[in-house]
PDB file of C-alpha atoms and ligand atoms in Angstrom:
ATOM      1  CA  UNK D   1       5.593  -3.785  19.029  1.00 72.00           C
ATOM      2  CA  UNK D   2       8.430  -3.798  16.513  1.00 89.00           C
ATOM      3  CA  UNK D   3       8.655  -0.906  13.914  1.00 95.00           C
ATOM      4  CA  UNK D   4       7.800  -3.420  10.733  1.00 98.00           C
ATOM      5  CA  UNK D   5       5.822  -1.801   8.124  1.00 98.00           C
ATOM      6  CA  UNK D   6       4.633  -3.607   5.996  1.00 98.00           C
ATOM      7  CA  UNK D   7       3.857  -2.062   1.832  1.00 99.00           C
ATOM      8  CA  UNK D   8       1.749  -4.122  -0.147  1.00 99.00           C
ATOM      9  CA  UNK D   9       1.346  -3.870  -3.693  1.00 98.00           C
ATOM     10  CA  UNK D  10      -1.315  -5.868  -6.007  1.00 98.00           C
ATOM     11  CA  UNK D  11      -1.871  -7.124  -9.786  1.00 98.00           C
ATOM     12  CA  UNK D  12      -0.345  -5.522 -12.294  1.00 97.00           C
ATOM     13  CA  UNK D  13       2.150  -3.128 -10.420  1.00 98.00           C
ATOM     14  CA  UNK D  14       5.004  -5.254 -11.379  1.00 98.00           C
ATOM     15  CA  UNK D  15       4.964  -3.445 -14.549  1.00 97.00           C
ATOM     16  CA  UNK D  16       5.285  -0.097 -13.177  1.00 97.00           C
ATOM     17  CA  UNK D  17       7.746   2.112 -15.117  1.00 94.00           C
ATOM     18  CA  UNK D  18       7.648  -0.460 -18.024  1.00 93.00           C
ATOM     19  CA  UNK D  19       3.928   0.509 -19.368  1.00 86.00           C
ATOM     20  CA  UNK D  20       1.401   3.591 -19.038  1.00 90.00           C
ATOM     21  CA  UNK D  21       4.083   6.213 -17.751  1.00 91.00           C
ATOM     22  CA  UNK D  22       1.358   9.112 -18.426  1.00 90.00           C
ATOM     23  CA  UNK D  23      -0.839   7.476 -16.060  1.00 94.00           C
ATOM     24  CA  UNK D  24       1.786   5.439 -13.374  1.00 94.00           C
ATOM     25  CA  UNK D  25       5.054   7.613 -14.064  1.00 90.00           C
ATOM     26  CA  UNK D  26       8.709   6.420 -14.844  1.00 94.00           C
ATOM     27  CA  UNK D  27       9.594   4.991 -11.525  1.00 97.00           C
ATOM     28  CA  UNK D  28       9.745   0.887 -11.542  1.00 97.00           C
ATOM     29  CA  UNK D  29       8.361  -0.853  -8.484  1.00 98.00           C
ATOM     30  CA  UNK D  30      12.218  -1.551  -7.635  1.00 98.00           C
ATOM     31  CA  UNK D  31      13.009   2.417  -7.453  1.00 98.00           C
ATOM     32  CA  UNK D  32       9.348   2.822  -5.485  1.00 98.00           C
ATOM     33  CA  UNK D  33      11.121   0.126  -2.804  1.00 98.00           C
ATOM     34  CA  UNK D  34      14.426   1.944  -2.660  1.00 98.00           C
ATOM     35  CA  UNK D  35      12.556   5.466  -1.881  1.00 98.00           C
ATOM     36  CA  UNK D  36      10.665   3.732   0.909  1.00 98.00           C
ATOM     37  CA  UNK D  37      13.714   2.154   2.471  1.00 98.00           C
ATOM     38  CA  UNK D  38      16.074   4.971   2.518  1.00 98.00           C
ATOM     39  CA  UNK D  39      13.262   7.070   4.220  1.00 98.00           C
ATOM     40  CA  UNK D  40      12.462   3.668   6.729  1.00 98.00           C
ATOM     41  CA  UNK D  41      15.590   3.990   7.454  1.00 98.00           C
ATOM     42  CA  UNK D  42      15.702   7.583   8.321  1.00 98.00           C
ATOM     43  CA  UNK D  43      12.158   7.468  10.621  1.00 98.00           C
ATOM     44  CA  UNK D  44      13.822   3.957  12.156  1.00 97.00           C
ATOM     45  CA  UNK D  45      11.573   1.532  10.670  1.00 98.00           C
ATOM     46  CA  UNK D  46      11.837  -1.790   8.810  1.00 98.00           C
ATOM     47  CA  UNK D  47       9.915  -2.869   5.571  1.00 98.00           C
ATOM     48  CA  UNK D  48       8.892  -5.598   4.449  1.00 98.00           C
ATOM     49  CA  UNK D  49       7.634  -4.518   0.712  1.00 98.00           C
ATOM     50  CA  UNK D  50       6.113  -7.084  -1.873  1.00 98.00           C
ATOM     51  CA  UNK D  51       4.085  -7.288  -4.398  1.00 98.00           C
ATOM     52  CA  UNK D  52       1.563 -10.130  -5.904  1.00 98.00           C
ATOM     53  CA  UNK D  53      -0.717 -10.719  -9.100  1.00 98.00           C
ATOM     54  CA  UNK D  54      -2.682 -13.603  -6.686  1.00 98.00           C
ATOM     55  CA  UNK D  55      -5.419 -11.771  -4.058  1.00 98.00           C
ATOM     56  CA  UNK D  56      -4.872 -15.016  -1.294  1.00 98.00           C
ATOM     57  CA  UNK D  57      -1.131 -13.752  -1.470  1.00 98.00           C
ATOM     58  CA  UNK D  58      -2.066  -9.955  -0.423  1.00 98.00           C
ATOM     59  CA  UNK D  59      -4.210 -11.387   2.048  1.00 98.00           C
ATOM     60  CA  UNK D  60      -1.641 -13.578   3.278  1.00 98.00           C
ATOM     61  CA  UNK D  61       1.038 -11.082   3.481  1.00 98.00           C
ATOM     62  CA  UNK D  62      -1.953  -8.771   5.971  1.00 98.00           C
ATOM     63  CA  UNK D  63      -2.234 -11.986   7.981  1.00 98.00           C
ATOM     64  CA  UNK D  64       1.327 -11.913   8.341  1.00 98.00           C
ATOM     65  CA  UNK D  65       1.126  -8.729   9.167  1.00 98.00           C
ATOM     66  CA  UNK D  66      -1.248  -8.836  12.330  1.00 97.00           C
ATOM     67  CA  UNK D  67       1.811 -10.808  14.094  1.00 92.00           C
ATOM     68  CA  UNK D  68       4.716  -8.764  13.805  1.00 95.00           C
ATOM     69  CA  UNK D  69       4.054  -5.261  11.957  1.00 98.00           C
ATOM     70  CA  UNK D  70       2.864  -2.087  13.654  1.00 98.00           C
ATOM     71  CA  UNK D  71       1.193  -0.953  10.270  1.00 98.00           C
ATOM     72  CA  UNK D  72       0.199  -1.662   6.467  1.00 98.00           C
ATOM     73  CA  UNK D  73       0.628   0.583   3.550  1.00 99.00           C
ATOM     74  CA  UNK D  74      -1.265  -1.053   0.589  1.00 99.00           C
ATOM     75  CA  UNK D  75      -1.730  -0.353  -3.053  1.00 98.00           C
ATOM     76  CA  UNK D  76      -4.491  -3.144  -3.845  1.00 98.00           C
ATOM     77  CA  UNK D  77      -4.462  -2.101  -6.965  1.00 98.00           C
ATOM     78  CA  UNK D  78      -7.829  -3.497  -8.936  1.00 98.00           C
ATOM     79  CA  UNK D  79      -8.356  -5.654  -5.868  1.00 98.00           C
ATOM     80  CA  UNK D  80      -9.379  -1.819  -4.448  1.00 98.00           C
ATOM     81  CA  UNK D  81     -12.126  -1.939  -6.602  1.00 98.00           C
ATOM     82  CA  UNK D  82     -13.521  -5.357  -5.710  1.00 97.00           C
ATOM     83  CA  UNK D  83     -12.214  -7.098  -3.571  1.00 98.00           C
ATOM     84  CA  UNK D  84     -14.289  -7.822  -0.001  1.00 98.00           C
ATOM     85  CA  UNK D  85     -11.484 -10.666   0.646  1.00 98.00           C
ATOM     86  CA  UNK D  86      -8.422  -7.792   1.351  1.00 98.00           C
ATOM     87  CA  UNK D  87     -11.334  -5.764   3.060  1.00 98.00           C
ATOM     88  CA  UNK D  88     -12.155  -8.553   5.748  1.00 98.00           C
ATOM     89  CA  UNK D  89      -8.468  -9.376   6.103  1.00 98.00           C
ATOM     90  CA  UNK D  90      -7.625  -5.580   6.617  1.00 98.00           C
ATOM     91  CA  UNK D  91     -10.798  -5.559   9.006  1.00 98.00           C
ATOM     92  CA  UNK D  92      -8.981  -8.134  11.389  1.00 98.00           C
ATOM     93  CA  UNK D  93      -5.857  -6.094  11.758  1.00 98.00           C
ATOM     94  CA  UNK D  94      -5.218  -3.930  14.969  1.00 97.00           C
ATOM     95  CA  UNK D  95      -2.928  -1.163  13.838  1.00 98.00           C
ATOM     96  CA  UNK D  96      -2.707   2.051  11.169  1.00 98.00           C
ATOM     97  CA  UNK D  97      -3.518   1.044   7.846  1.00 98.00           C
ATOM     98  CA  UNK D  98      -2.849   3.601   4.684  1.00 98.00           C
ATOM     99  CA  UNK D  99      -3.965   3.166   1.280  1.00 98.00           C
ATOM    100  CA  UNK D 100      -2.336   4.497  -1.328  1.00 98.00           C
ATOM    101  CA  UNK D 101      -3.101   4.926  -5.438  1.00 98.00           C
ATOM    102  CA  UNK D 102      -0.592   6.132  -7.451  1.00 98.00           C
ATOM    103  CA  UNK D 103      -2.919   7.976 -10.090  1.00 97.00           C
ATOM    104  CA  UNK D 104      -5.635   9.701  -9.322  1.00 98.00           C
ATOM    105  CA  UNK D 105      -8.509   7.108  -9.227  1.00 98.00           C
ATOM    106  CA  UNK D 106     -11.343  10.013  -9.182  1.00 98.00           C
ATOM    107  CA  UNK D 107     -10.236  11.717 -12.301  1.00 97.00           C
ATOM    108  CA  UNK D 108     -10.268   8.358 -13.882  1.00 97.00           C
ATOM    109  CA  UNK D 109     -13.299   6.085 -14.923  1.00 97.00           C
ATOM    110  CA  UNK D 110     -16.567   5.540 -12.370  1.00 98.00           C
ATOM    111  CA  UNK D 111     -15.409   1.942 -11.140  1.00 97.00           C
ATOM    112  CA  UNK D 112     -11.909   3.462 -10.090  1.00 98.00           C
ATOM    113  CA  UNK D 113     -14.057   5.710  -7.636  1.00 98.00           C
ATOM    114  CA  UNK D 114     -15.275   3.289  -5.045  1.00 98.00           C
ATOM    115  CA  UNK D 115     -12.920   1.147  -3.060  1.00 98.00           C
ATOM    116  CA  UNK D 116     -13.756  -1.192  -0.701  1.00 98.00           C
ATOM    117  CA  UNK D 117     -10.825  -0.913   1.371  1.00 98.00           C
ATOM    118  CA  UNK D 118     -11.439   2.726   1.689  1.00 98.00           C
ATOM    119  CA  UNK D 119     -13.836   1.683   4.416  1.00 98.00           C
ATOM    120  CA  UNK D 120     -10.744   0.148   6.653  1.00 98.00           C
ATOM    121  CA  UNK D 121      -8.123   2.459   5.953  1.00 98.00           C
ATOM    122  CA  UNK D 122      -7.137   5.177   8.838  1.00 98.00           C
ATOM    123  CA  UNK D 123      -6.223   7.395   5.479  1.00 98.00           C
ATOM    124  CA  UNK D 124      -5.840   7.476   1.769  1.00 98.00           C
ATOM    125  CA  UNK D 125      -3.399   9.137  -1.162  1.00 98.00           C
ATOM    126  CA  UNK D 126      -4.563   8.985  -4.474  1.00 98.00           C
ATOM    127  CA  UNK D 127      -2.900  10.691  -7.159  1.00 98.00           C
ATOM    128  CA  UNK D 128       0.516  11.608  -5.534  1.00 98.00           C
ATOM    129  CA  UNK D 129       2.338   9.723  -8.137  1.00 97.00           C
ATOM    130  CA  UNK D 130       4.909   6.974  -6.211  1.00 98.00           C
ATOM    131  CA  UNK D 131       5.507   9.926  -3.527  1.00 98.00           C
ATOM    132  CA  UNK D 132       2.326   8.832  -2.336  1.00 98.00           C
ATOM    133  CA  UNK D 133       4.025   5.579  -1.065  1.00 98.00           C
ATOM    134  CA  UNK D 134       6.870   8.272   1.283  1.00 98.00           C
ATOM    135  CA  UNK D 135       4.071  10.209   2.191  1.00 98.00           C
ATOM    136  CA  UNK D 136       1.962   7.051   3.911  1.00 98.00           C
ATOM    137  CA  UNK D 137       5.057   5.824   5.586  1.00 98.00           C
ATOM    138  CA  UNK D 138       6.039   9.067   7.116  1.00 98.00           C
ATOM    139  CA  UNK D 139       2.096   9.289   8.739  1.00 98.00           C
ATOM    140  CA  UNK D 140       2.549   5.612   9.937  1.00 98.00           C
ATOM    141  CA  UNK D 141       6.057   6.830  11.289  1.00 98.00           C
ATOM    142  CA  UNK D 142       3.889   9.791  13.056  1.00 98.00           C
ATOM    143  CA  UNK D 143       1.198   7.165  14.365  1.00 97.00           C
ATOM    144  CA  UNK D 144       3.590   4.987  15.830  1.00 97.00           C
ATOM    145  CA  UNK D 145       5.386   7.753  17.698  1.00 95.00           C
ATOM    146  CA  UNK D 146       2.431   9.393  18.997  1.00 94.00           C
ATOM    147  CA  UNK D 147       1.024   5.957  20.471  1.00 92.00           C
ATOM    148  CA  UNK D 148       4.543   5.552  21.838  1.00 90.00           C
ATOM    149  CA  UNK D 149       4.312   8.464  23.648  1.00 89.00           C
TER     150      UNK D 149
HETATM  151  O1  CA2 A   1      -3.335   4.341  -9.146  1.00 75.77           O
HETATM  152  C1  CA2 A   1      -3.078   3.273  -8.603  1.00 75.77           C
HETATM  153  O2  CA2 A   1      -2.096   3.095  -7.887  1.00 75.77           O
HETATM  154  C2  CA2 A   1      -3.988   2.074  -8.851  1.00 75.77           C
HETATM  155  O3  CA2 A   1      -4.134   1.365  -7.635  1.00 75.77           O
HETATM  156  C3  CA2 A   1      -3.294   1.227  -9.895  1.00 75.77           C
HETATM  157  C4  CA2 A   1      -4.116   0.025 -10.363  1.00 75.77           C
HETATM  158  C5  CA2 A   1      -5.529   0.442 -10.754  1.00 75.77           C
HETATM  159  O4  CA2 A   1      -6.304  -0.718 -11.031  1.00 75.77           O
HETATM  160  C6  CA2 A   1      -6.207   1.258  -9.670  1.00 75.77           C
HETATM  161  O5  CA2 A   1      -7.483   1.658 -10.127  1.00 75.77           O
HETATM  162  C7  CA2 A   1      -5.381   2.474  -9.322  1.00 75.77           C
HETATM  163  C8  CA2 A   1      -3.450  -0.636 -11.576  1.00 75.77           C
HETATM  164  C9  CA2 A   1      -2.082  -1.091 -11.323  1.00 75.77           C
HETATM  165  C10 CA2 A   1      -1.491  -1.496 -12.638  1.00 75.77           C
HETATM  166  O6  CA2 A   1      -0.212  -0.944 -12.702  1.00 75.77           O
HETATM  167  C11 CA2 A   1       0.359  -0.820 -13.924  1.00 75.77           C
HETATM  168  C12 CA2 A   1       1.503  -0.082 -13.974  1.00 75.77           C
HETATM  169  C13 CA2 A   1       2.132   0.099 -15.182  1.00 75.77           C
HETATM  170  C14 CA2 A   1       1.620  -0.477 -16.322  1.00 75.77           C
HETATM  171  C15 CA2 A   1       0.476  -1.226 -16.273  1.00 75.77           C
HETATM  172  C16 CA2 A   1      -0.167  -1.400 -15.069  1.00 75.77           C
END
């Protein structure tokens, strides 16, 4: 299995860093990417990182994903929330899967606190700020090693 990660972000993170820095911080989406490839690089693993406003894209991307990648680190964004489509697609991948909110969705309002892809995910970060995104990579890192072994 090749050490591809894939980190998937959904609607509206494109404007990271631009709008809402009390709630999402300074960082842009760009910086988020750079942090998670200089630390690939250190635990030896490639990235594949994108980001999409359309749901068929994310699910696409997790498709993709069930080929080549030995795990997923996904933001779904409101598509957390609602959306059974990323769930089944997650559902019908093999390998670690971590999900990762940059706030803290349970100090926030009632429909942040359920997500549906909660119920797939091997483990979840919510309200480490971007770090969350390092943090999720170095468990997949730790997963993949371990299964290695
Ligand atoms: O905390 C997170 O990472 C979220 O997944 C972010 C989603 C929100 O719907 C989830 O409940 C929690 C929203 C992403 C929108 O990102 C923006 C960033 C900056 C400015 C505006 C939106």
């Amino acid at each position: 299995m090749r050490r591809l990660v894939f980190v998937l972000n959904g609607p509206n993170l494109n404007l990271l860093g631009k709008r809402q820095p009390h709630i999402y911080g300074h960082e842009t989406l760009a910086d988020v990417e750079k942090s998670v490839r200089d630390l690939a690089g250190e635990l030896k693993l490639e990235i594949r990182f994108h980001q999409s406003n359309r749901e068929y894209e994310i699910i696409d991307w997790i498709h993709e994903a069930r080929e080549t990648s030995c795990g997923i680190i996904v933001n779904p964004a409101a598509f957390t929330h609602y959306s059974v489509a990323v769930l089944d697609a997650l559902n019908a991948y093999d390998h670690p899967v971590m999900e990762v909110h940059i706030s803290n969705v349970h100090k926030r309002e009632e429909f942040r606190h359920h997500s549906f892809v909660s119920s797939r995910a091997d483990g979840v970060i919510a309200g480490f700020g971007t770090q969350g995104y390092l943090l999720a990579l170095r468990r997949v890192a730790f997963l993949v090693d371990q299964k290695a072994k």
